[in-house]
PDB file of C-alpha atoms in Angstrom:
ATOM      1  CA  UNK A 447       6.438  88.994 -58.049  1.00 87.00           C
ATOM      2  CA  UNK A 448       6.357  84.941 -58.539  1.00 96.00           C
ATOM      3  CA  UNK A 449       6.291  83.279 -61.740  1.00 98.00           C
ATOM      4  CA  UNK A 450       4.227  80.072 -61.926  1.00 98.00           C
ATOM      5  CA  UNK A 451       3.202  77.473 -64.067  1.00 98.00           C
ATOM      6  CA  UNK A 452       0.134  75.628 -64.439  1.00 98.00           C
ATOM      7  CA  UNK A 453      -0.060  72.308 -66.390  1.00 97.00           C
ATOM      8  CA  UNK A 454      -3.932  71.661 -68.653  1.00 97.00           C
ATOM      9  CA  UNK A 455      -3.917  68.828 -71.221  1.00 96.00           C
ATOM     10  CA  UNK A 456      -4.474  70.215 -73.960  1.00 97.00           C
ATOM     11  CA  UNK A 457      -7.868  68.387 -74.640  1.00 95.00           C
ATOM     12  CA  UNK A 458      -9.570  69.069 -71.611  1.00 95.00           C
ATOM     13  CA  UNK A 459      -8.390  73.058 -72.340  1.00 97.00           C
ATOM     14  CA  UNK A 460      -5.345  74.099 -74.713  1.00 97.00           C
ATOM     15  CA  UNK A 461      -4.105  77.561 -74.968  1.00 98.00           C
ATOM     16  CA  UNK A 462      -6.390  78.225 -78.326  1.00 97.00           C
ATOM     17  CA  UNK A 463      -9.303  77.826 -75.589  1.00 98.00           C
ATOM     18  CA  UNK A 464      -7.621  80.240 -73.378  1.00 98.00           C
ATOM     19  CA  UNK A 465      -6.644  82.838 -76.416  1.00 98.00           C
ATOM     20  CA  UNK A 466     -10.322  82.765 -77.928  1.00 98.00           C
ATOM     21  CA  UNK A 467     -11.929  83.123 -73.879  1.00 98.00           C
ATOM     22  CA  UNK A 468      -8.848  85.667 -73.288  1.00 98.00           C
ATOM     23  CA  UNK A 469      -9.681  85.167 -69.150  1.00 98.00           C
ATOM     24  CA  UNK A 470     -10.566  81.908 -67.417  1.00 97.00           C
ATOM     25  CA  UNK A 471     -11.314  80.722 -64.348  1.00 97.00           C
ATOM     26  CA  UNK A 472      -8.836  77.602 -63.186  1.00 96.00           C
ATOM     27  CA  UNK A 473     -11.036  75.256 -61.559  1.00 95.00           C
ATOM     28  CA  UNK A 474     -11.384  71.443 -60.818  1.00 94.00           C
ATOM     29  CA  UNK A 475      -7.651  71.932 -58.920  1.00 94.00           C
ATOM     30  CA  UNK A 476      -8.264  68.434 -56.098  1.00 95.00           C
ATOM     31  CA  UNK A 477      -5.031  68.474 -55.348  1.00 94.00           C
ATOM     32  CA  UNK A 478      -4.481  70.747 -51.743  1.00 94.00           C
ATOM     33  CA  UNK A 479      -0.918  71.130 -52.651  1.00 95.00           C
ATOM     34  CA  UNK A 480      -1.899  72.775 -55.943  1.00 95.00           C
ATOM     35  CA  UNK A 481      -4.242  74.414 -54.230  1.00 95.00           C
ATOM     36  CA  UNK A 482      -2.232  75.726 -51.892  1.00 95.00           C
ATOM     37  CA  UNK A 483       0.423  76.999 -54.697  1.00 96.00           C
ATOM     38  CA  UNK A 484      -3.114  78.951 -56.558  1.00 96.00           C
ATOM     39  CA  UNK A 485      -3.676  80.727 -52.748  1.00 95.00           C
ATOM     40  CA  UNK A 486      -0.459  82.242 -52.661  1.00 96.00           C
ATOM     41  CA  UNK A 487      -0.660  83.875 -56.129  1.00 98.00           C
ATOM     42  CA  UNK A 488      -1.178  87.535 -56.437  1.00 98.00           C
ATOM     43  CA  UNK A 489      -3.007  89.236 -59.383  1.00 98.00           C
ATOM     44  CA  UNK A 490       0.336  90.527 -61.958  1.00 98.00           C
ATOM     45  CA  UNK A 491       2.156  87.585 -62.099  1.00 98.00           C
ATOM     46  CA  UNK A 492       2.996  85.476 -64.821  1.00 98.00           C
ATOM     47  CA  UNK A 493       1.947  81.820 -65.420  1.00 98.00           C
ATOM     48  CA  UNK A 494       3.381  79.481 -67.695  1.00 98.00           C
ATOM     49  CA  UNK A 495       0.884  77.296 -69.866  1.00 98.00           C
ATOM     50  CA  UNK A 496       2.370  73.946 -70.128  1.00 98.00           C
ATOM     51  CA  UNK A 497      -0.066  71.249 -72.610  1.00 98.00           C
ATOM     52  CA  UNK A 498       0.632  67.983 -70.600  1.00 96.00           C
ATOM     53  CA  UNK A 499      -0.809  64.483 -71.676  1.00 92.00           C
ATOM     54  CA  UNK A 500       0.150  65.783 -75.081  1.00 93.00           C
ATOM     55  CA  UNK A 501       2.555  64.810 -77.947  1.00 93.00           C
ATOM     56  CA  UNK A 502       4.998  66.686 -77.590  1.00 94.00           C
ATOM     57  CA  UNK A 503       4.047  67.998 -73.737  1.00 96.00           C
ATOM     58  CA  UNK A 504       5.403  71.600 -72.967  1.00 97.00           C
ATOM     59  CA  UNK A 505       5.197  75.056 -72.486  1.00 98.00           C
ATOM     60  CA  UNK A 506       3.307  77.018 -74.982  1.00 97.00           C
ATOM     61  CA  UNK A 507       2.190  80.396 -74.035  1.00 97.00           C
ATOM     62  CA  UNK A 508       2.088  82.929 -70.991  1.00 98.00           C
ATOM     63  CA  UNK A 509      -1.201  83.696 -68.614  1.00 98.00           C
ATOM     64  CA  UNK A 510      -1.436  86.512 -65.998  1.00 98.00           C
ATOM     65  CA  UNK A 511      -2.893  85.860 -62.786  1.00 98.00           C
ATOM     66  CA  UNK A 512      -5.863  88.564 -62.528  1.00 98.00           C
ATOM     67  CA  UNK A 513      -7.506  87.313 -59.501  1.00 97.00           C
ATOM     68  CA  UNK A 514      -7.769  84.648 -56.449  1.00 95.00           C
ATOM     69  CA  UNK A 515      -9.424  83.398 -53.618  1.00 93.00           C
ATOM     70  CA  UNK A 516     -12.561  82.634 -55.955  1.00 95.00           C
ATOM     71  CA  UNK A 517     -14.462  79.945 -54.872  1.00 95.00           C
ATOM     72  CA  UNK A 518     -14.413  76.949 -57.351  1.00 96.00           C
ATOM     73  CA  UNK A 519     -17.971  76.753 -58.391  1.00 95.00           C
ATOM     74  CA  UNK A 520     -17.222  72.630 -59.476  1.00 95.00           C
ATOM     75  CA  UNK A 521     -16.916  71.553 -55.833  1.00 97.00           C
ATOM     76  CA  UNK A 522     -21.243  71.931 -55.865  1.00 96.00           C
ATOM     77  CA  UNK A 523     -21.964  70.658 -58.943  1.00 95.00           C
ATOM     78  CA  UNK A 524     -23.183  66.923 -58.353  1.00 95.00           C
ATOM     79  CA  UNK A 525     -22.623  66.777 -62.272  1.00 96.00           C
ATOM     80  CA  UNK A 526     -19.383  67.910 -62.365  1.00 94.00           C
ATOM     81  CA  UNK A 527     -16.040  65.497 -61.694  1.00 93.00           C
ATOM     82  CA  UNK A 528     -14.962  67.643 -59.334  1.00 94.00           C
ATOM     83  CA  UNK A 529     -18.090  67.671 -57.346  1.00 95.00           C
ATOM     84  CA  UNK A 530     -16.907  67.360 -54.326  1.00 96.00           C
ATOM     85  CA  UNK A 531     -19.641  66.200 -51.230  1.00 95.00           C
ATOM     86  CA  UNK A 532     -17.544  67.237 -48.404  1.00 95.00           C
ATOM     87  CA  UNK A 533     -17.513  70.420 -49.455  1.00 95.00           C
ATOM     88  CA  UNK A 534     -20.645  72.931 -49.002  1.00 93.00           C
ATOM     89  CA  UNK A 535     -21.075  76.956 -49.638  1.00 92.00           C
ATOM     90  CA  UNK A 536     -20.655  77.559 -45.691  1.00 94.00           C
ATOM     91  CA  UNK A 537     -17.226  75.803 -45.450  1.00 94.00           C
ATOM     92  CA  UNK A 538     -15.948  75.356 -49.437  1.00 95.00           C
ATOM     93  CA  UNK A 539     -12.848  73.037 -49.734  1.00 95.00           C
ATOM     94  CA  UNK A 540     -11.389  74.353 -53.132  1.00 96.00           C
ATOM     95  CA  UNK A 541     -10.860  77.620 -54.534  1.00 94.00           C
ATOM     96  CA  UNK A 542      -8.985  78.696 -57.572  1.00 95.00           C
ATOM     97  CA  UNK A 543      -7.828  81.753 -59.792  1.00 97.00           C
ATOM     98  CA  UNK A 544      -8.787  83.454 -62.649  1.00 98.00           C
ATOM     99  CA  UNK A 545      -6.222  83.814 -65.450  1.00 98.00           C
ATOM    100  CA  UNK A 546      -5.886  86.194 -68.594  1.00 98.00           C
ATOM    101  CA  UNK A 547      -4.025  84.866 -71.930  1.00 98.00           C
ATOM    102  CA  UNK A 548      -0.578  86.920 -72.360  1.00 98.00           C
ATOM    103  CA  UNK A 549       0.316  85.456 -75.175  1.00 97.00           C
ATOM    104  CA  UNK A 550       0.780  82.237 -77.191  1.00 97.00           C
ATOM    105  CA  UNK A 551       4.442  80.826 -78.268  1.00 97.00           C
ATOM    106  CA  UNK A 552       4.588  80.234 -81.954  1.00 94.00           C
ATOM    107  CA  UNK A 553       6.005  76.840 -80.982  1.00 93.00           C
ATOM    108  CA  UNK A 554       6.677  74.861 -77.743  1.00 95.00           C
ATOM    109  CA  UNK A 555       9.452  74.782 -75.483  1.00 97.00           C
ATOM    110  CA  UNK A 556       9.144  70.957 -75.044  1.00 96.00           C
ATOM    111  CA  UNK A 557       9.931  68.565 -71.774  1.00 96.00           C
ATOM    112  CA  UNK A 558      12.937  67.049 -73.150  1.00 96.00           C
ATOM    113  CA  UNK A 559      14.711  70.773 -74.186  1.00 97.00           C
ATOM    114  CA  UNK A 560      13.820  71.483 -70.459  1.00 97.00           C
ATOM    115  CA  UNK A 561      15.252  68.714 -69.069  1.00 96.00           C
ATOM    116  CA  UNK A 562      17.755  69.254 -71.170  1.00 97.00           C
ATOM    117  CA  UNK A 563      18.487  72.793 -69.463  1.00 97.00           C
ATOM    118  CA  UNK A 564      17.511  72.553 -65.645  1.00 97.00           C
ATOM    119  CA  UNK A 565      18.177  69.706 -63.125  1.00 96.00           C
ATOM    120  CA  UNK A 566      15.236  68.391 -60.762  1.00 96.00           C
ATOM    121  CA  UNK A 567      16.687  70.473 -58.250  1.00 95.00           C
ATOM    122  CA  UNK A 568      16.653  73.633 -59.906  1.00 96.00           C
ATOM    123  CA  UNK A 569      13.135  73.228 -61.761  1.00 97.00           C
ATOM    124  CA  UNK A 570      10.725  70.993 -60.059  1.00 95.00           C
ATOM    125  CA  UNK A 571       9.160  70.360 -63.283  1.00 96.00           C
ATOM    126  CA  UNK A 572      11.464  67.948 -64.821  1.00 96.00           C
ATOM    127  CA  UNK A 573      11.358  65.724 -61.892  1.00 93.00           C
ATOM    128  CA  UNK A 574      10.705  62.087 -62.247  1.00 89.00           C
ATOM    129  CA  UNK A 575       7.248  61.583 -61.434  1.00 85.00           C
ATOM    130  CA  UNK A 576       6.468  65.110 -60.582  1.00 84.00           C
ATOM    131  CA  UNK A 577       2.235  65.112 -61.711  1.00 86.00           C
ATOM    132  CA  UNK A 578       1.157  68.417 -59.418  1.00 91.00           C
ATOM    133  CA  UNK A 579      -0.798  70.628 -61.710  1.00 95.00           C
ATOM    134  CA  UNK A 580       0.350  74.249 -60.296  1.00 97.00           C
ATOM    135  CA  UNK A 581       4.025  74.890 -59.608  1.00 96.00           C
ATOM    136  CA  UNK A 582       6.212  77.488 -58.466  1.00 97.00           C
ATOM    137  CA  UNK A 583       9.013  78.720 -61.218  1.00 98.00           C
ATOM    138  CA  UNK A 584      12.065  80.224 -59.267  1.00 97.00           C
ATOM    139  CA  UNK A 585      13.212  83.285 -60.952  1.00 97.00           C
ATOM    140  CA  UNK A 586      16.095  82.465 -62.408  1.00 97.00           C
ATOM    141  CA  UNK A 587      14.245  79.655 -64.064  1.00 97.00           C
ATOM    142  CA  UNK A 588      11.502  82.229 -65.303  1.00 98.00           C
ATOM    143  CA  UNK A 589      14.250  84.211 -67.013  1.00 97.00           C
ATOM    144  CA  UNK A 590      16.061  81.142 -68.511  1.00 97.00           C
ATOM    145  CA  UNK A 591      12.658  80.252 -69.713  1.00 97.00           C
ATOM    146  CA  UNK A 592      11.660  83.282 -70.750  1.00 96.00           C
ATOM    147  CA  UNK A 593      15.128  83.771 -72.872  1.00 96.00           C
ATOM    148  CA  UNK A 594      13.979  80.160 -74.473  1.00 95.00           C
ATOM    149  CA  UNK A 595      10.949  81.478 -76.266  1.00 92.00           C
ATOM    150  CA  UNK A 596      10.789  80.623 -80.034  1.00 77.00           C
ATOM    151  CA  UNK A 597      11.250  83.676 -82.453  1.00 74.00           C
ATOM    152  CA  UNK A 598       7.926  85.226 -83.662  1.00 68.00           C
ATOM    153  CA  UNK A 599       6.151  85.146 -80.037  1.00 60.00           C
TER     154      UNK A 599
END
């Protein structure tokens, strides 16, 4: 099973959205790498919710991919941002997953304690510059992670 981890700021949807909705479906992804990362998941495996564009940015709770391969309803929605006109129900562009909360850290494991911990080659997340929305987590970062959870969770 992969681990993954997929970045939302935290006003556009936190993880108190995802805890009160319990399941959600991850859409507006216009990135095809992203996408690409969201088609290879299988329903089991864990996600990491990391708050980005936030003070302090990190990762603050666990999701469970439940299913994928759904067509992202945004991509048809001229009033959507993601509208996208290129794309039409016969030959769809984007698709996405649908996620169910795990659980919610009692407090964050924040970008500078995991830059702290991994190099840019182990963890692609604490790369300079790195801004793609869905990445994979090699195991032995998922279980280095996973042993940095704050008491309580």
């Amino acid at each position: 099973m992969a681990t993954w981890l997929m970045k939302s700021e935290p006003s556009a949807y936190s993880i108190s959205d995802l805890a009160r909705e319990t399941i959600t479906l991850w859409d507006g992804i216009r990135n095809y790498q992203a996408r690409n990362h969201m088609r290879t998941m299988q329903p089991g495996e864990l996600v990491f919710f990391y708050h980005s564009n936030a003070r302090p940015t990190g990762i603050v709770g666990e999701m469970e991919v439940i299913e994928t391969g759904v067509i992202d309803p945004s991509q048809f929605d001229t009033t959507s941002p993601y509208f996208d006109p290129a794309s039409s129900p016969e030959r769809p562009r984007w698709d996405c997953a649908r996620l169910r909360h795990r659980r919610t850290y009692p407090g964050i494991i924040d970008l500078p304690t995991l830059r702290e911990t991994f190099t840019p080659e182990e963890f692609i997340l604490v790369r300079r510059g790195n801004r793609l929305s869905v990445l994979p987590v090699p195991d032995s970062v998922a279980e280095r992670i996973l042993a940095m959870i704050p008491a309580g969770a």
